mmCIF file of C-alpha atoms in Angstrom:
data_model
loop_
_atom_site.group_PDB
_atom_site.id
_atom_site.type_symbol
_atom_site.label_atom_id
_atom_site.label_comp_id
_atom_site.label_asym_id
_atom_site.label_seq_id
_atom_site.Cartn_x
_atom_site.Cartn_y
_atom_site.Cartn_z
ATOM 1 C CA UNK A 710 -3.659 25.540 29.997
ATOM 2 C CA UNK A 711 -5.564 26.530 26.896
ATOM 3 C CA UNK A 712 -8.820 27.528 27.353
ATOM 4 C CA UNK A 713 -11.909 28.061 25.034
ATOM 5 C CA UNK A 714 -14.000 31.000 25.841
ATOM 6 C CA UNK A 715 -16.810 28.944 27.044
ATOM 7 C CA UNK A 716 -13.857 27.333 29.750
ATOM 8 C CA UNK A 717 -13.529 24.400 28.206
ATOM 9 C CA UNK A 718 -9.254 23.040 28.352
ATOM 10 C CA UNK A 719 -9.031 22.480 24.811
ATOM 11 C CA UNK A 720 -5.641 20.839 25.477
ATOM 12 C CA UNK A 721 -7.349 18.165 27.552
ATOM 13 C CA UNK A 722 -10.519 18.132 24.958
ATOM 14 C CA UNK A 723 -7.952 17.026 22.083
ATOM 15 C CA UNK A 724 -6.076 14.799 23.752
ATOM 16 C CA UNK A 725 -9.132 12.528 25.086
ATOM 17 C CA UNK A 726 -10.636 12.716 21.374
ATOM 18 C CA UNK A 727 -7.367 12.024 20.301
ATOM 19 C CA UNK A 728 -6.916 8.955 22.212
ATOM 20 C CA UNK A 729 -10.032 7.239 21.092
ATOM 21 C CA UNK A 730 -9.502 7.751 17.448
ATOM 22 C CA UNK A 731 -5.958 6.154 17.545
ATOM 23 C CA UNK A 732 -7.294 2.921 19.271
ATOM 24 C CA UNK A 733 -9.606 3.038 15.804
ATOM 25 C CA UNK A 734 -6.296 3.765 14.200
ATOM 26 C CA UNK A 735 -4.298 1.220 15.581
ATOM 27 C CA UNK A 736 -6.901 -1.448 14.434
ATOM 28 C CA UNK A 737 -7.315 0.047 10.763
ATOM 29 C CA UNK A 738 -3.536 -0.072 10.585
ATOM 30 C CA UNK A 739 -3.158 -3.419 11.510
ATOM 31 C CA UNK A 740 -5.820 -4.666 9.216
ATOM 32 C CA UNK A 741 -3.783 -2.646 6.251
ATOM 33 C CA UNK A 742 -0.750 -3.919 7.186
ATOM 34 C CA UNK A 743 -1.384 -7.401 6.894
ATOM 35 C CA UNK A 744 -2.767 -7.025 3.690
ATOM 36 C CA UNK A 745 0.707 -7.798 2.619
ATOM 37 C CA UNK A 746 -0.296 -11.433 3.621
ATOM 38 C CA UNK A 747 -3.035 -11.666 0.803
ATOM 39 C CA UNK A 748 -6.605 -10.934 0.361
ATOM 40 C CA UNK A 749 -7.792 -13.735 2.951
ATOM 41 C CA UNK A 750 -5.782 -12.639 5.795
ATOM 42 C CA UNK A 751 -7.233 -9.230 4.922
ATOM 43 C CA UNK A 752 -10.561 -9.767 4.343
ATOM 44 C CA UNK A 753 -10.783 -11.983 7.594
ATOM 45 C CA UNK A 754 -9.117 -9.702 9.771
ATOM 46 C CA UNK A 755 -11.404 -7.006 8.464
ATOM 47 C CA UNK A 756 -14.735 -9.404 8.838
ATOM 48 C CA UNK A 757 -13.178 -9.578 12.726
ATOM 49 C CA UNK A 758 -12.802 -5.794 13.321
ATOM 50 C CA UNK A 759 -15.640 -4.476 11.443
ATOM 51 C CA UNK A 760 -17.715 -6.138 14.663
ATOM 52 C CA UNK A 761 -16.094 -4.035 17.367
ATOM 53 C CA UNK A 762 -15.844 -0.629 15.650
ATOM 54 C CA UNK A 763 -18.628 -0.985 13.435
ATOM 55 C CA UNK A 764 -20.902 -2.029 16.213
ATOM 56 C CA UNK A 765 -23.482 1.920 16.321
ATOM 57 C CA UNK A 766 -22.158 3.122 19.599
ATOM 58 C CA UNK A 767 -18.770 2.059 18.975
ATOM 59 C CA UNK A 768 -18.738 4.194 15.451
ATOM 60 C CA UNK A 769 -20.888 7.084 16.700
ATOM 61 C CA UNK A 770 -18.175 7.181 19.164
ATOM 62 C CA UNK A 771 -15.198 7.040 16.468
ATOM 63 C CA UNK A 772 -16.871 9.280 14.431
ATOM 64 C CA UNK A 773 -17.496 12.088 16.998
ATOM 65 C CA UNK A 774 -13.683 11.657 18.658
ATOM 66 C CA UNK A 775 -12.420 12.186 15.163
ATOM 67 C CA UNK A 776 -14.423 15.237 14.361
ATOM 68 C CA UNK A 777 -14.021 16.951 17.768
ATOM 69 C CA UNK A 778 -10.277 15.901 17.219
ATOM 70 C CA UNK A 779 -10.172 17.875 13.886
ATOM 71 C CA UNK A 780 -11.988 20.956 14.990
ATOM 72 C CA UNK A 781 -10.231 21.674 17.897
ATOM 73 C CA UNK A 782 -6.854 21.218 16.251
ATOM 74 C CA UNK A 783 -7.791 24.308 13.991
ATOM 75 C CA UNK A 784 -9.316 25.949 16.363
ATOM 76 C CA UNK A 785 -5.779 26.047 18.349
ATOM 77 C CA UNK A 786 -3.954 26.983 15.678
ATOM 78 C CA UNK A 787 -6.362 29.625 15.036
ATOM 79 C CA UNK A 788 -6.456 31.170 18.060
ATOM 80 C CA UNK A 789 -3.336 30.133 19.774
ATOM 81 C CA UNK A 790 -0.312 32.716 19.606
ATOM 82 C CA UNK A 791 2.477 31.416 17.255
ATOM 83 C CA UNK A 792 5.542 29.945 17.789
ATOM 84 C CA UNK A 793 8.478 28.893 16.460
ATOM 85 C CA UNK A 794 7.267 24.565 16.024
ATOM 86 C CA UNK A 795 10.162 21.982 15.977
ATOM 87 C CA UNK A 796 10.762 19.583 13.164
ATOM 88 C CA UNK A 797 8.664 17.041 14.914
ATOM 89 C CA UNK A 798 6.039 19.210 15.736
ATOM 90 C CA UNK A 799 5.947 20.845 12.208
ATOM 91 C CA UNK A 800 5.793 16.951 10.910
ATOM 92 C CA UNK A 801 2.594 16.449 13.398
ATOM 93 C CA UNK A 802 0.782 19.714 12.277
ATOM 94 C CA UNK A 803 0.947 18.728 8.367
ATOM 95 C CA UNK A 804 0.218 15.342 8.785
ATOM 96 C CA UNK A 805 -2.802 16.126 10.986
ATOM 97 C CA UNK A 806 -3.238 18.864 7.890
ATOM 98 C CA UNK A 807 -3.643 16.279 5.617
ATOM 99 C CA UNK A 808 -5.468 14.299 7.511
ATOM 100 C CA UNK A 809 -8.283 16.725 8.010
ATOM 101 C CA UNK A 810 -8.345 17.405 4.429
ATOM 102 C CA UNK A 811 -9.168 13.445 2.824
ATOM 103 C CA UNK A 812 -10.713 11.998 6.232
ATOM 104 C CA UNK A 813 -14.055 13.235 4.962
ATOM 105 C CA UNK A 814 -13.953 11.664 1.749
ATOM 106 C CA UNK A 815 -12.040 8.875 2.735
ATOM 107 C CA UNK A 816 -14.887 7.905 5.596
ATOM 108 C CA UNK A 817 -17.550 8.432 2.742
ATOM 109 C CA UNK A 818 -16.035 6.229 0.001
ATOM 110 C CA UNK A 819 -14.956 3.212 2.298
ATOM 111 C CA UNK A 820 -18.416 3.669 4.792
ATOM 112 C CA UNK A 821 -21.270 5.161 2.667
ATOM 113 C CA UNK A 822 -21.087 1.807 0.400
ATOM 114 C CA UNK A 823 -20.985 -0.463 3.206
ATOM 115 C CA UNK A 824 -23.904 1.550 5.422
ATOM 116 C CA UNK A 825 -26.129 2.122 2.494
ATOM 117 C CA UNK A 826 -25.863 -0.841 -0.355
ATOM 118 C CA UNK A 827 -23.944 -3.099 2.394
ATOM 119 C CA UNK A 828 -21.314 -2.958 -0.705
ATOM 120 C CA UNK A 829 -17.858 -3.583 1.404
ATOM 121 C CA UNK A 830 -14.078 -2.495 -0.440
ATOM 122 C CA UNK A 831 -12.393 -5.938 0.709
ATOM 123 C CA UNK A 832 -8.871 -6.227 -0.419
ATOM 124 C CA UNK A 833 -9.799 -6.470 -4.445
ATOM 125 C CA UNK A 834 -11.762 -3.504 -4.118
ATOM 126 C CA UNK A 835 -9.229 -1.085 -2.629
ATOM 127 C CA UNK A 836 -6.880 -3.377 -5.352
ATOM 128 C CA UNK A 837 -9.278 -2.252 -8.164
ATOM 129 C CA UNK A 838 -8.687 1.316 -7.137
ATOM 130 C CA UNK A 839 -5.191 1.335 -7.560
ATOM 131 C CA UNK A 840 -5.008 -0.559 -10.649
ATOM 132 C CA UNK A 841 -7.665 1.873 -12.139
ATOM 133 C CA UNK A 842 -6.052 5.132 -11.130
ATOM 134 C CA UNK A 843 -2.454 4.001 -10.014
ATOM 135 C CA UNK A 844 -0.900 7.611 -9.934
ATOM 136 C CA UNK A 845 -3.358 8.842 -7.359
ATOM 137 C CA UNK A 846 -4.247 5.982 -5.145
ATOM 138 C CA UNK A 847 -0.614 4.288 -4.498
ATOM 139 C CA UNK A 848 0.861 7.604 -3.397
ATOM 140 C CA UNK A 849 -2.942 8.621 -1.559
ATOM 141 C CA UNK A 850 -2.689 5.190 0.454
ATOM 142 C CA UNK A 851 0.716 6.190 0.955
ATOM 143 C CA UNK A 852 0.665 8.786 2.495
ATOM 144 C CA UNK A 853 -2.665 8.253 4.562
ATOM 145 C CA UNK A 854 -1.404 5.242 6.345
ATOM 146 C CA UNK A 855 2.259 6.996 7.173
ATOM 147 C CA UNK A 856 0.442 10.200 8.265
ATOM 148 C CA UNK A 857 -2.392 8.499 9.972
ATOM 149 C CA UNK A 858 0.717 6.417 12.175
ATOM 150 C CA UNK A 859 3.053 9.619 12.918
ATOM 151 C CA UNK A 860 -0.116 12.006 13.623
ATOM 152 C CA UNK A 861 -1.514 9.270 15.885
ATOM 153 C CA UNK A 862 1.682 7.906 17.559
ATOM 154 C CA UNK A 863 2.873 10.882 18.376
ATOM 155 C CA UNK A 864 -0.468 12.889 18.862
ATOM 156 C CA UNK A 865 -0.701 9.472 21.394
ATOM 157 C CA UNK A 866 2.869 10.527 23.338
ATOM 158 C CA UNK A 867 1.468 14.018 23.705
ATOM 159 C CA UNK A 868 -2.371 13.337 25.070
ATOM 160 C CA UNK A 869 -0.689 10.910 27.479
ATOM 161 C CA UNK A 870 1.207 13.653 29.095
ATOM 162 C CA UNK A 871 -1.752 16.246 29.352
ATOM 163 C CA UNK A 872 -3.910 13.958 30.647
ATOM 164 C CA UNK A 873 -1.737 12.608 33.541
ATOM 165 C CA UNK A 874 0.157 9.871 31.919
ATOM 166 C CA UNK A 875 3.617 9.004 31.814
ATOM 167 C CA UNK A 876 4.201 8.308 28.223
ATOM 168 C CA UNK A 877 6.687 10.519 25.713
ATOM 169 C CA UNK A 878 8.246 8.588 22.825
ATOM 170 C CA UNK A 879 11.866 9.993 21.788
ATOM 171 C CA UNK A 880 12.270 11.924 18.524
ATOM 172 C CA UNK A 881 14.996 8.337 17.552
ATOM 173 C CA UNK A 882 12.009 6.372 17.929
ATOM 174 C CA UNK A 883 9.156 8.161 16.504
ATOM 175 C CA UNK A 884 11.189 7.941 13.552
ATOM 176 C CA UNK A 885 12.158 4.144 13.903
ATOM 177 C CA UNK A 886 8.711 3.284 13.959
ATOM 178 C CA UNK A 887 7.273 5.790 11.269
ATOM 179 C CA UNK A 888 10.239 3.980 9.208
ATOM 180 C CA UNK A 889 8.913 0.843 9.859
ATOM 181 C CA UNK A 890 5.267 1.395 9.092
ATOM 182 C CA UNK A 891 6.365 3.590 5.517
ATOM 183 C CA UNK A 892 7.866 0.064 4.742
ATOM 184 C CA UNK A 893 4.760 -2.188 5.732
ATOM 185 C CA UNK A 894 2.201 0.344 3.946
ATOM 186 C CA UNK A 895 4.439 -0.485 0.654
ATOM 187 C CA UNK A 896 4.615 -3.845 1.328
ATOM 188 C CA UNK A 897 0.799 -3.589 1.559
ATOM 189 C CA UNK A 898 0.506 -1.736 -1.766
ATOM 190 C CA UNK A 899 2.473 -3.523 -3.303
ATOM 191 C CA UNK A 900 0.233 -6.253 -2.688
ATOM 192 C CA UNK A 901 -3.100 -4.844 -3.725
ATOM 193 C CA UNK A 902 -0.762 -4.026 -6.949
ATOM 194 C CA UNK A 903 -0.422 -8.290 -7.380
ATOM 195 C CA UNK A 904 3.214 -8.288 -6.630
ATOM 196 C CA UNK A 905 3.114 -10.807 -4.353
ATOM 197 C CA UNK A 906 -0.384 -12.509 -4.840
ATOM 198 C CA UNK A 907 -2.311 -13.448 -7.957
ATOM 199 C CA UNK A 908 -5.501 -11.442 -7.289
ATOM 200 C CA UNK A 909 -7.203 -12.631 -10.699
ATOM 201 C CA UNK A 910 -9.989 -9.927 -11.944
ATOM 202 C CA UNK A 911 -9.870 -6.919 -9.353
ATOM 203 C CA UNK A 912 -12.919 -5.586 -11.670
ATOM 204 C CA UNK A 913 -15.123 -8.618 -10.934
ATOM 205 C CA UNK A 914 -16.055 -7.159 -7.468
ATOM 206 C CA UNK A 915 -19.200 -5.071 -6.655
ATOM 207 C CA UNK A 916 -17.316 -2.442 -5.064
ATOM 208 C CA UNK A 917 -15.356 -1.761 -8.197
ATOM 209 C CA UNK A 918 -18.986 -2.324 -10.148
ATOM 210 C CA UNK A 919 -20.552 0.715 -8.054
ATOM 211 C CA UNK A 920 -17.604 2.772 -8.681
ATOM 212 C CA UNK A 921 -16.962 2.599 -12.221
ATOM 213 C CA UNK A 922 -21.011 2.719 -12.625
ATOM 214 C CA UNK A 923 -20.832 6.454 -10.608
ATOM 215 C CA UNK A 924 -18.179 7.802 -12.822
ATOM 216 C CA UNK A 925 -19.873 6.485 -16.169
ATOM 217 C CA UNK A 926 -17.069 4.124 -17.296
ATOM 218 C CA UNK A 927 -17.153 0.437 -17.801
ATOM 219 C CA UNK A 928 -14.863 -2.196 -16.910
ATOM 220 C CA UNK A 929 -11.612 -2.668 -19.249
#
């Protein structure tokens, strides 16, 4: 087992952080996913969840699991001796890589609105972002949703085994499922892009108000 200097099993201390922030995942991913339905299904699924993990102890909870998660990660590979990593586990380390590097302004563009101005994205705001800046956002959401299911997924068959369980996903099926969930996060884009849903003026929303007001621009 890993150890920290201070005797901590970092192995164990990732895996039970991990855990708890890919319930949170799960739920996010879910809400995203059905956003392929329209922005009612979204919004209402969203209203749902936003009572369990937005509920303080629930977040605070989140919150810390996700940042212990993160620091401990490079912390390993820090200290750690390397090693030759498999395709899989090369796939894990960059998504989790990627992760670490937008999760901090991801969590302060969706949340600070919300917790401070009680301003909430809703489907037309995360719509207005990729209308506005449709080169940065469709491949960002992209990507965040398929890293955030492979990292967690398979981050999930991993912390099962160190912490007793009996749980280890084949490399056939870890891709199956990534497969499936590159082709509902598109499906999901492609909705906030109006493909499949008249979405009418995705400016006329405060979230897209406060935005455009912080970078100085006004609505087209």
């Amino acid at each position: 087992m890993q150890e920290s200097p201070t005797g901590f099993d970092l192995k164990k201390l990732q895996a039970w952080s991990g855990i708890v922030f890919f319930v949170f995942v799960v739920l996010h991913l879910i809400n995203t996913w059905l956003g392929a339905l329209g922005p009612e299904v979204y919004n209402g699924v969203q209203q749902l969840l936003r009572v369990i993990y937005q509920f303080p102890p629930i977040e605070a909870l989140v919150l810390a699991a996700g940042l212990v998660h993160i620091i401990v990660g490079l912390v390993r590979i820090k200290i750690e001796p390397k090693r030759e990593l498999t395709l899989r586990a090369r796939m894990h380390r960059y998504a989790g890589l990627f992760l670490a590097l937008v999760i901090a302004g991801h969590v302060t563009a969706v949340r600070g609105p919300s917790m401070f101005l009680d301003i909430y994205p809703g489907f037309h705001g995360l719509a207005f972002s990729v209308d506005a800046v449709p080169m940065y956002f469709f491949p960002y959401y992209f990507l965040l949703a398929v890293a955030g299911f492979y990292h967690g997924l398979n981050g999930f068959s991993i912390a099962m085994s160190r912490v007793g369980g009996r749980f280890r996903i084949s490399n056939h099926r870890i891709a199956s499922f990534t497969a499936i969930a590159a082709v509902l996060s598109l499906a999901t884009l492609l909705a906030l892009a109006g493909t499949w849903h008249d979405l009418g003026n995705v400016y006329d929303n405060d979230f897209a108000r406060l935005a455009l007001e912080i970078i100085g621009e006004s609505a087209p």
